[in-house]
GROMACS .gro file of C-alpha atoms in nm:
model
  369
    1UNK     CA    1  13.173  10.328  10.554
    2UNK     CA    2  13.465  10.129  10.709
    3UNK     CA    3  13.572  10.342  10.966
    4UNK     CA    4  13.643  10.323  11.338
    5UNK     CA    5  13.640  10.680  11.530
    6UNK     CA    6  13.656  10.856  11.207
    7UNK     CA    7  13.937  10.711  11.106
    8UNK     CA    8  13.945  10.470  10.757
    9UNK     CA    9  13.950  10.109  10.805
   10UNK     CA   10  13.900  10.019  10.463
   11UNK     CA   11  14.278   9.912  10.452
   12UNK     CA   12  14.197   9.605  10.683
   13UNK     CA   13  13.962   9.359  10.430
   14UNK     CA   14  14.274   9.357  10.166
   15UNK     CA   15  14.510   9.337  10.428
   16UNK     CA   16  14.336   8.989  10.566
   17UNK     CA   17  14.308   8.892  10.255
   18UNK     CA   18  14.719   8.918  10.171
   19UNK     CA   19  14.786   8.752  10.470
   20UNK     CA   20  14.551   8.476  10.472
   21UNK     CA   21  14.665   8.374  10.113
   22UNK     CA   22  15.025   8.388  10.160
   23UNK     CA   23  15.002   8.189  10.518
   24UNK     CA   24  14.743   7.893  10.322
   25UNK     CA   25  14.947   7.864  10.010
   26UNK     CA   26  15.259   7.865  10.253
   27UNK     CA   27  15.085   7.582  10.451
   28UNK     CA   28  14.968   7.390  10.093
   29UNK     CA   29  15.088   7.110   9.899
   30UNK     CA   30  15.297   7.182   9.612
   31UNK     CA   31  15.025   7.015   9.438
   32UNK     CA   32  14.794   7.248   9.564
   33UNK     CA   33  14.920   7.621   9.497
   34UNK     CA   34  14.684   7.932   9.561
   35UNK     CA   35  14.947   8.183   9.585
   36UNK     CA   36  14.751   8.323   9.227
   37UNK     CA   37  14.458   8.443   9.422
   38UNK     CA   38  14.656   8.689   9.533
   39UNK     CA   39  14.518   8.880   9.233
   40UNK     CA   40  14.215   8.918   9.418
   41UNK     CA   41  14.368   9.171   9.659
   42UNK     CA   42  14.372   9.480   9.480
   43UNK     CA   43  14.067   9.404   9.352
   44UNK     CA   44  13.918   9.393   9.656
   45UNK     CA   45  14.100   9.701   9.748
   46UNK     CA   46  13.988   9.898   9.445
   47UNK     CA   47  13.624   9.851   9.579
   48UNK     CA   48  13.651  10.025   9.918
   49UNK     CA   49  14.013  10.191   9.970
   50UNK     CA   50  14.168  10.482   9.828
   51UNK     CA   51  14.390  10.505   9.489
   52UNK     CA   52  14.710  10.541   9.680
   53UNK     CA   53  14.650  10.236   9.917
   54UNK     CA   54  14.505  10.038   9.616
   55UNK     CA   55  14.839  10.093   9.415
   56UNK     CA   56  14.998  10.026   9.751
   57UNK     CA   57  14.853   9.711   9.778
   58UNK     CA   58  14.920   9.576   9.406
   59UNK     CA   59  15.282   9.627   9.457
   60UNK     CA   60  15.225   9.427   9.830
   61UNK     CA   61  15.027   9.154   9.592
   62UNK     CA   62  15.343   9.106   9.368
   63UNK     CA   63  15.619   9.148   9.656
   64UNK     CA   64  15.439   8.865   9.867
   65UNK     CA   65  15.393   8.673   9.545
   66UNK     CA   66  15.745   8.705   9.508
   67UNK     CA   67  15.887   8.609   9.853
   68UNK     CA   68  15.642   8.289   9.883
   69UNK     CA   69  15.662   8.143   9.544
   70UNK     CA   70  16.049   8.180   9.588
   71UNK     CA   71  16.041   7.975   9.856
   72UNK     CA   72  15.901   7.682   9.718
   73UNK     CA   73  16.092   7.429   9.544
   74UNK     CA   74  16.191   7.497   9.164
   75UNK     CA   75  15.957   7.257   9.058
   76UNK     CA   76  15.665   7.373   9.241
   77UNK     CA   77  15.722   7.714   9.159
   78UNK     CA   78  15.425   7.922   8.966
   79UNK     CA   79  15.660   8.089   8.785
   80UNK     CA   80  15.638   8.451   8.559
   81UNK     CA   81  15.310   8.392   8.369
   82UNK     CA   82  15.127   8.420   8.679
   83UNK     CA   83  15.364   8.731   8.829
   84UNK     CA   84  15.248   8.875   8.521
   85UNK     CA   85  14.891   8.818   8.647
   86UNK     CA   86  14.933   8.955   8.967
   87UNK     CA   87  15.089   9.263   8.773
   88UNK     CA   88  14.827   9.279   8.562
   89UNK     CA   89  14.544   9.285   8.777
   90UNK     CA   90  14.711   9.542   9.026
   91UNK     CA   91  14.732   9.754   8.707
   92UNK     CA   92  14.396   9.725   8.643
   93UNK     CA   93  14.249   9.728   8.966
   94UNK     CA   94  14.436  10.107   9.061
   95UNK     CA   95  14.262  10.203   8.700
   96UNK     CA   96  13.941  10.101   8.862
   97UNK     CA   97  13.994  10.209   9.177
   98UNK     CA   98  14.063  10.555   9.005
   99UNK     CA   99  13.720  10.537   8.821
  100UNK     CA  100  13.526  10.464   9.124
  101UNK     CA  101  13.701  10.791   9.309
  102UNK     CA  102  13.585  10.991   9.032
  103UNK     CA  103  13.299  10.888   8.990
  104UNK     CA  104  13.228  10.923   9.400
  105UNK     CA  105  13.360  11.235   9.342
  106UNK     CA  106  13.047  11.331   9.090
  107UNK     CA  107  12.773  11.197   9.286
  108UNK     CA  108  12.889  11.407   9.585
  109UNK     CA  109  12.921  11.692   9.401
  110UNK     CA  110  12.588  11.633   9.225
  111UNK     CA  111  12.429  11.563   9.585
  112UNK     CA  112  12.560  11.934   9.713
  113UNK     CA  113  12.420  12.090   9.398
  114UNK     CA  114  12.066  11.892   9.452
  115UNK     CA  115  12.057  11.955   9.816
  116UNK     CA  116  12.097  12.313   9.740
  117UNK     CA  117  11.802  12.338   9.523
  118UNK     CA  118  11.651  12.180   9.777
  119UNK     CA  119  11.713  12.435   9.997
  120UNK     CA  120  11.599  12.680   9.766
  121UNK     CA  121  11.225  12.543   9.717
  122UNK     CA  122  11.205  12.391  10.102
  123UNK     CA  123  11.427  12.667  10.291
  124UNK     CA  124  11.463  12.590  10.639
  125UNK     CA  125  11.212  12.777  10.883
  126UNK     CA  126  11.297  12.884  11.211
  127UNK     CA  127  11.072  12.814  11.510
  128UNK     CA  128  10.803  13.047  11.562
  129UNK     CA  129  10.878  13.199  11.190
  130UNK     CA  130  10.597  13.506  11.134
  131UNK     CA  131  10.422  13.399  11.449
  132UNK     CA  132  10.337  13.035  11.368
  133UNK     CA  133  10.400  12.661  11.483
  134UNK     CA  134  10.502  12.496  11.224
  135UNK     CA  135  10.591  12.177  11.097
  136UNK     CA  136  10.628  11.974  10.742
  137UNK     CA  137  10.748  11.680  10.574
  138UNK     CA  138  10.819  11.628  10.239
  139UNK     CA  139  10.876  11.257  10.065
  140UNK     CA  140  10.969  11.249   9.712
  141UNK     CA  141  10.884  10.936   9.487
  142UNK     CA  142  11.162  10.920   9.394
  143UNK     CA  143  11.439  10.845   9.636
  144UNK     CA  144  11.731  10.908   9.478
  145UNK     CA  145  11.579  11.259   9.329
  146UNK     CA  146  11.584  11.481   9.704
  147UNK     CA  147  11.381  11.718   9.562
  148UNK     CA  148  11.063  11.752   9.341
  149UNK     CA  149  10.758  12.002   9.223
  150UNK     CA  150  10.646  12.019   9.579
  151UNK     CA  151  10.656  12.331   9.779
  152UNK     CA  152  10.581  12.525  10.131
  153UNK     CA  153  10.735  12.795  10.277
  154UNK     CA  154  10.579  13.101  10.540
  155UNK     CA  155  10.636  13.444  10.472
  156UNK     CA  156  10.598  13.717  10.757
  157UNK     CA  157  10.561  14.122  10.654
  158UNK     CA  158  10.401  14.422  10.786
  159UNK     CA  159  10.044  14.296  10.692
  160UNK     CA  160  10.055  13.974  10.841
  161UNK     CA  161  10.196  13.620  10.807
  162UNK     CA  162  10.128  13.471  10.478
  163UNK     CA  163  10.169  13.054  10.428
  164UNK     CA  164  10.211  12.899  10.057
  165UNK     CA  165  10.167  12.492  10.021
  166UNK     CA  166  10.172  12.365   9.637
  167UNK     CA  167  10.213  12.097   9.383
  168UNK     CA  168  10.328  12.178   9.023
  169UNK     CA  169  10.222  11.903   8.781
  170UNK     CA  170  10.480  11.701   8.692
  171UNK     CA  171  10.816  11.565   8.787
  172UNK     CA  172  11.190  11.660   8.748
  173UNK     CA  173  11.370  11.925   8.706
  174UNK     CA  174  11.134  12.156   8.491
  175UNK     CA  175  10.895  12.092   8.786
  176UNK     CA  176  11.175  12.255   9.050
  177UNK     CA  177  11.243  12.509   8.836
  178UNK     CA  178  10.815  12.654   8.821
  179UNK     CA  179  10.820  12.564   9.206
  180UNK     CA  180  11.147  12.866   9.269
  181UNK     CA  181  10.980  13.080   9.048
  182UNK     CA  182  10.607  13.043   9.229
  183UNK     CA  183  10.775  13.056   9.555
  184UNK     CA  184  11.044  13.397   9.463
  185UNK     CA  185  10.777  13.573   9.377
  186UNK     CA  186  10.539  13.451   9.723
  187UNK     CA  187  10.841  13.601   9.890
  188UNK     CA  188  10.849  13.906   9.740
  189UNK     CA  189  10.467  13.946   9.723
  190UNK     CA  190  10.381  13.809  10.070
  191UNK     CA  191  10.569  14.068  10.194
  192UNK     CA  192  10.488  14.359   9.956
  193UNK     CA  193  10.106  14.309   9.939
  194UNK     CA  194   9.852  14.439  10.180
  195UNK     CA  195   9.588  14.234  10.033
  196UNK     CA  196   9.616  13.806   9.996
  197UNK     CA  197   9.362  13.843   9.670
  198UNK     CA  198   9.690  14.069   9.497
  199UNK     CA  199   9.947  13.822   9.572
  200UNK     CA  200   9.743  13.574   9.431
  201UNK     CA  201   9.721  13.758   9.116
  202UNK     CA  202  10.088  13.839   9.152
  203UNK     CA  203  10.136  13.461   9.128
  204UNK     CA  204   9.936  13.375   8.866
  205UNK     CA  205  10.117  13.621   8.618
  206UNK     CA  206  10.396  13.516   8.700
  207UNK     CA  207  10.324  13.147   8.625
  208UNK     CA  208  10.199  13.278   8.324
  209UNK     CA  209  10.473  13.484   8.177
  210UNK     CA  210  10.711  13.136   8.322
  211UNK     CA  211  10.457  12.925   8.076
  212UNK     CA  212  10.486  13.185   7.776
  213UNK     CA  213  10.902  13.202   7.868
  214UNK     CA  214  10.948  12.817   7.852
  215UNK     CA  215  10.691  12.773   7.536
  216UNK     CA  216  10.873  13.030   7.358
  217UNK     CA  217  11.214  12.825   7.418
  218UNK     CA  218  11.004  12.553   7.251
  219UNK     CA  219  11.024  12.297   7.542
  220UNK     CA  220  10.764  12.048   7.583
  221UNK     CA  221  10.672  12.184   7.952
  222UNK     CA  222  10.511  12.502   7.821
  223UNK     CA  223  10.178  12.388   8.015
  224UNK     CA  224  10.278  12.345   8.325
  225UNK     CA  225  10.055  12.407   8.602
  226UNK     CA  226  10.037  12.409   8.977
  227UNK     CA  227   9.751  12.373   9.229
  228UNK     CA  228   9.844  12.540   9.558
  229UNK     CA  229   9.691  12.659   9.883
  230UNK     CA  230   9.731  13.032   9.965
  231UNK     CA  231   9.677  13.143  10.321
  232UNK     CA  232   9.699  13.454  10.513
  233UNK     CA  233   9.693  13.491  10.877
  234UNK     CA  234   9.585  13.898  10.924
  235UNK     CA  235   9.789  14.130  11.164
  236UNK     CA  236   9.490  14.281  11.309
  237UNK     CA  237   9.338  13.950  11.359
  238UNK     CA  238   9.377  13.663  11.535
  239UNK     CA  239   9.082  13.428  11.505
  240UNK     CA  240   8.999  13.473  11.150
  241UNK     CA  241   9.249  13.315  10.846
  242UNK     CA  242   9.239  13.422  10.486
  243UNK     CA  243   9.223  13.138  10.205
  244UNK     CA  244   9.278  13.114   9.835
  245UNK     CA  245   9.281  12.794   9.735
  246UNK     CA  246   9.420  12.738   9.357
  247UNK     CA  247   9.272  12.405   9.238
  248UNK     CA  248   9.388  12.253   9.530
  249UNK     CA  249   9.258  12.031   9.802
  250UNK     CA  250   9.108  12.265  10.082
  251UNK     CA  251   9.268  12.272  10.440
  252UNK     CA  252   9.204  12.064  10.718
  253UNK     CA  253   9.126  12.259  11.068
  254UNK     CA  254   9.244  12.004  11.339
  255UNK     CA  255   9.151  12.101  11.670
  256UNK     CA  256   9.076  11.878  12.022
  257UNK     CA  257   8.715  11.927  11.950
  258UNK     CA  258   8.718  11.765  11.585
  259UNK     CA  259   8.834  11.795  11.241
  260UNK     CA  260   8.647  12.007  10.948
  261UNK     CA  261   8.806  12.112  10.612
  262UNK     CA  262   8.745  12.488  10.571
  263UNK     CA  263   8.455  12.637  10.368
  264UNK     CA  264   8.713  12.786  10.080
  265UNK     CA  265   8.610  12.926   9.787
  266UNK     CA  266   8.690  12.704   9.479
  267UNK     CA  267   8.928  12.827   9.186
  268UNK     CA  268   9.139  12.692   8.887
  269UNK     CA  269   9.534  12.577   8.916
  270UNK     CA  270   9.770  12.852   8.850
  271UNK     CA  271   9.864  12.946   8.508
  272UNK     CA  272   9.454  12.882   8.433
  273UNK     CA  273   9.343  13.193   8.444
  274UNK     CA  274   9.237  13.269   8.150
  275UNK     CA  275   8.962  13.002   8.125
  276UNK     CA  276   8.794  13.203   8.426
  277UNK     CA  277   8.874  13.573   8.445
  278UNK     CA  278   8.837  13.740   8.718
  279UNK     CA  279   8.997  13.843   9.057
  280UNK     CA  280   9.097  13.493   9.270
  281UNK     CA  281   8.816  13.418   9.515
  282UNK     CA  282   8.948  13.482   9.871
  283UNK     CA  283   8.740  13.335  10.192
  284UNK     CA  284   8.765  13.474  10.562
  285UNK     CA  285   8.696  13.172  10.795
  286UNK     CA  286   8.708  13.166  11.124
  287UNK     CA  287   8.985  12.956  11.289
  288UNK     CA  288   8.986  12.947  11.681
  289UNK     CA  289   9.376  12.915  11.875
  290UNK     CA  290   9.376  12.583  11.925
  291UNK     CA  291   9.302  12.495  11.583
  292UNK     CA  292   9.599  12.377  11.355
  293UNK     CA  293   9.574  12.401  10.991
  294UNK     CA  294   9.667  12.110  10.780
  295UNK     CA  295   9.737  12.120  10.373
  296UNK     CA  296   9.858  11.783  10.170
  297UNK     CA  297   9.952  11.725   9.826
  298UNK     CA  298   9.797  11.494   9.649
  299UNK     CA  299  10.045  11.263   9.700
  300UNK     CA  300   9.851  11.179  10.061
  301UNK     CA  301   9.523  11.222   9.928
  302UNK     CA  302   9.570  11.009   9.627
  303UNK     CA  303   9.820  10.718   9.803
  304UNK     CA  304   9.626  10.379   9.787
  305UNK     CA  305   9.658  10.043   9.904
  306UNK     CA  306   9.684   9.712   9.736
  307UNK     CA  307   9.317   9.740   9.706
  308UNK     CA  308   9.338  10.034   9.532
  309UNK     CA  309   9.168  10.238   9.810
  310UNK     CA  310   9.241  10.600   9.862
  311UNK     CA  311   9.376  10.698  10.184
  312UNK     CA  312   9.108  10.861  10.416
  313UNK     CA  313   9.290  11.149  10.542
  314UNK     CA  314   9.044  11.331  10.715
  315UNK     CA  315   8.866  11.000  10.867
  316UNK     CA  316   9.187  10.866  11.009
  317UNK     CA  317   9.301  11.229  11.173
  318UNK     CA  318   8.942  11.269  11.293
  319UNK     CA  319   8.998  10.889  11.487
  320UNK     CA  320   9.313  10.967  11.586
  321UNK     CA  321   9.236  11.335  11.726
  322UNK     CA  322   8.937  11.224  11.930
  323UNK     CA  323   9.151  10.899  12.122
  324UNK     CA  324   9.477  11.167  12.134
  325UNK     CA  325   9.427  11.524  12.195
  326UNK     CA  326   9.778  11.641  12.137
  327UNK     CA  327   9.800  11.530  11.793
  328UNK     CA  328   9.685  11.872  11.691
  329UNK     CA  329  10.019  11.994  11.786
  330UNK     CA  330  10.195  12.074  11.413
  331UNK     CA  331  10.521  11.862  11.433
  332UNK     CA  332  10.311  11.561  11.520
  333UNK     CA  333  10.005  11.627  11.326
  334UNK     CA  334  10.236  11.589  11.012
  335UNK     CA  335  10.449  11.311  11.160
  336UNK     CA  336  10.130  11.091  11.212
  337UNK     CA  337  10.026  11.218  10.782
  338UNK     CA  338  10.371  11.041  10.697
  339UNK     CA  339  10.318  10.747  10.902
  340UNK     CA  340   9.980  10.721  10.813
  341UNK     CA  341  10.036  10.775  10.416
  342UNK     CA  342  10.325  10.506  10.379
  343UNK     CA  343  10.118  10.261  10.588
  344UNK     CA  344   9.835  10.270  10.374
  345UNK     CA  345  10.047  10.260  10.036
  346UNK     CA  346  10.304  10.017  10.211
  347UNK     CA  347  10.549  10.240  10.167
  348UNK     CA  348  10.545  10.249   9.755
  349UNK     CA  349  10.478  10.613   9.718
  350UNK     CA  350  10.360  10.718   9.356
  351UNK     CA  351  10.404  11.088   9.388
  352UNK     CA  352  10.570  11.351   9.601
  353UNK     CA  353  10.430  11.384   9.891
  354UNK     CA  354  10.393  11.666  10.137
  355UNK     CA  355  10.248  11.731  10.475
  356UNK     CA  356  10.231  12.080  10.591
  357UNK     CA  357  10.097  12.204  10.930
  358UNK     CA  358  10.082  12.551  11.085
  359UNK     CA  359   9.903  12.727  11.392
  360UNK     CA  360   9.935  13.057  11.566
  361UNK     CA  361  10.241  13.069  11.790
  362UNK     CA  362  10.102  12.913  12.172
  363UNK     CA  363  10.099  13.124  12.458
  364UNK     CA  364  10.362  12.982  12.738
  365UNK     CA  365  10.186  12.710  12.918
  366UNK     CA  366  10.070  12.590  12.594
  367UNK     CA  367  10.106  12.232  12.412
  368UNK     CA  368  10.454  12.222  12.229
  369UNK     CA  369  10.477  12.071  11.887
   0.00000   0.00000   0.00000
């Protein structure tokens, strides 16, 4: 953090700190001898420099404890029990210093390997990906996690542009793990798959056979689920979208003329198919090209306040659409959701929570995101 056009500055605290002691014990009573706290230096130095300038600076702590004590008066003199301090405590501190760089060392590596997982659930979209405006934001509950059970990602193929927004139930990493495997097979599916009703039952087997995998390794997950939002935007059509909605809460259309949540047929989580066979229940609706479609987790739907209110998403988009037209635009549709959701829980979020907005690409001379 101590650094001054990229360069390390970290060197400069200790440094101060060498000096300041030698010139104020050097400028002391013989009474009154502080030349000890030179101890402190490497100490200080073990928190924020490198192991090399740490071990440099415990042989500066017992070189200028040295020189100064030697100049004092026999008498007056600290003496060898407290060099042996100062030699001490440089000892320890490079030991210390040596654990901190290590463990540094971990967390960054650890960081790399989370914010590649990351990658892998919440892949970065380019603009205009399939044909659509897009925009999301994703906030775990837990900051120090990067990544949770959360997902969205847009897959384009020859039969149209297909969009996938979900929550698997739970947290950690057994949650990541049924969010690749959903969204691996969405890929492969979206693209495959003439009809959205066959990559939905793509996607429930293979949260299925992922259940029977992890029960059979006798972990206590085996029942995961996920609710999720399935969407398919036609190639032959382009005021119509296709919706199967998986347990989930249904879309929001967001449009300059209002707000409605589309008519979707209702049907059980993923991996609960088996308490209502059948094919998944797709719905047609209508969708006009201004309108942008919205899909939260419940991590916005359920947020509260200190009151223990819900947050009224589709109330406070509906105000905010009708005084600001532009807000249907994807990037700040979602960006108002965030704002919005840690306002209303003052900023304590309880579960992940994602915002995910999408809309046909706009002609030139359209609104930008």
């Amino acid at each position: 953090m101590l650094r001054v056009r990229g360069r390390s500055i970290a060197w400069v605290p200790p440094l101060l700190l060498l000096t300041a002691i030698a010139v104020a014990d050097y400028n002391t009573t013989g009474e009154f001898r502080i030349i000890s706290w030179i101890v402190l230096v490497p100490g200080i130095a073990a928190a924020i420099c490198r192991v090399w300038e740490t071990a440099l600076f415990a042989v500066l702590s017992m070189g200028v404890y040295t020189l100064v004590d030697s100049a004092w008066p026999h008498q007056f003199q600290a003496g060898l029990p407290d060099f042996i301090l100062v030699a001490l405590g440089g000892v320890l501190a490079t030991l210390a210093c040596m654990v901190r760089v290590r463990g540094e060392r971990r967390a960054l590596h650890m960081r790399d390997v989370t914010d590649t997982v990351r990658r892998t659930v919440l892949r970065p979209l380019p603009t205009g990906w399939g044909g659509l405006d897009h925009a999301g934001i994703y906030l775990t509950a837990d900051a120090q996690a990067r990544v949770g059970g959360d997902f969205y990602d847009i897959q384009p193929g020859p039969h149209g542009t297909r969009v996938f927004v979900g929550d698997v139930q739970g947290k950690g990493l057994g949650a990541v793990e049924t969010a690749a495997v959903l969204l691996g097979t969405f890929r492969e599916a979206g693209f495959h798959e003439r009809e959205l009703t066959t990559v939905a039952d793509r996607l429930e087997s293979r949260m299925r056979r992922h259940r029977e995998y992890t029960t059979a390794l006798g972990r206590a997950d085996g029942d995961r689920f996920a609710t999720a939002v399935l969407l398919g935007f036609p190639a032959d059509r382009t005021d119509v979208v296709d919706t199967v909605v998986f347990g989930h809460e249904p879309p929001l259309a967001v449009g300059p003329d209002g707000v409605r949540m589309l008519p979707v047929a209702g049907g059980l989580p993923l991996g609960y198919r088996d308490l209502a066979p059948g094919p998944p229940g797709m719905r047609r609706v209508p969708l006009t090209a201004d309108e942008t479609l919205l899909v939260v987790t419940d991590g916005v739907t359920e947020a509260r306040d200190g009151d223990g209110r819900f947050y009224r998403l589709a109330d406070q988009v509906r105000r905010a659409v009708a005084t600001d037209s532009r807000l249907v635009a994807p990037a700040r549709l979602v960006s108002f959701v965030r704002d919005g959701t840690l306002r209303h829980c003052g900023g304590h979020l309880t579960d992940d929570t994602t915002a995910f907005a999408v809309r046909r690409t706009r002609v030139a001379g359209g609104d930008g995101p």
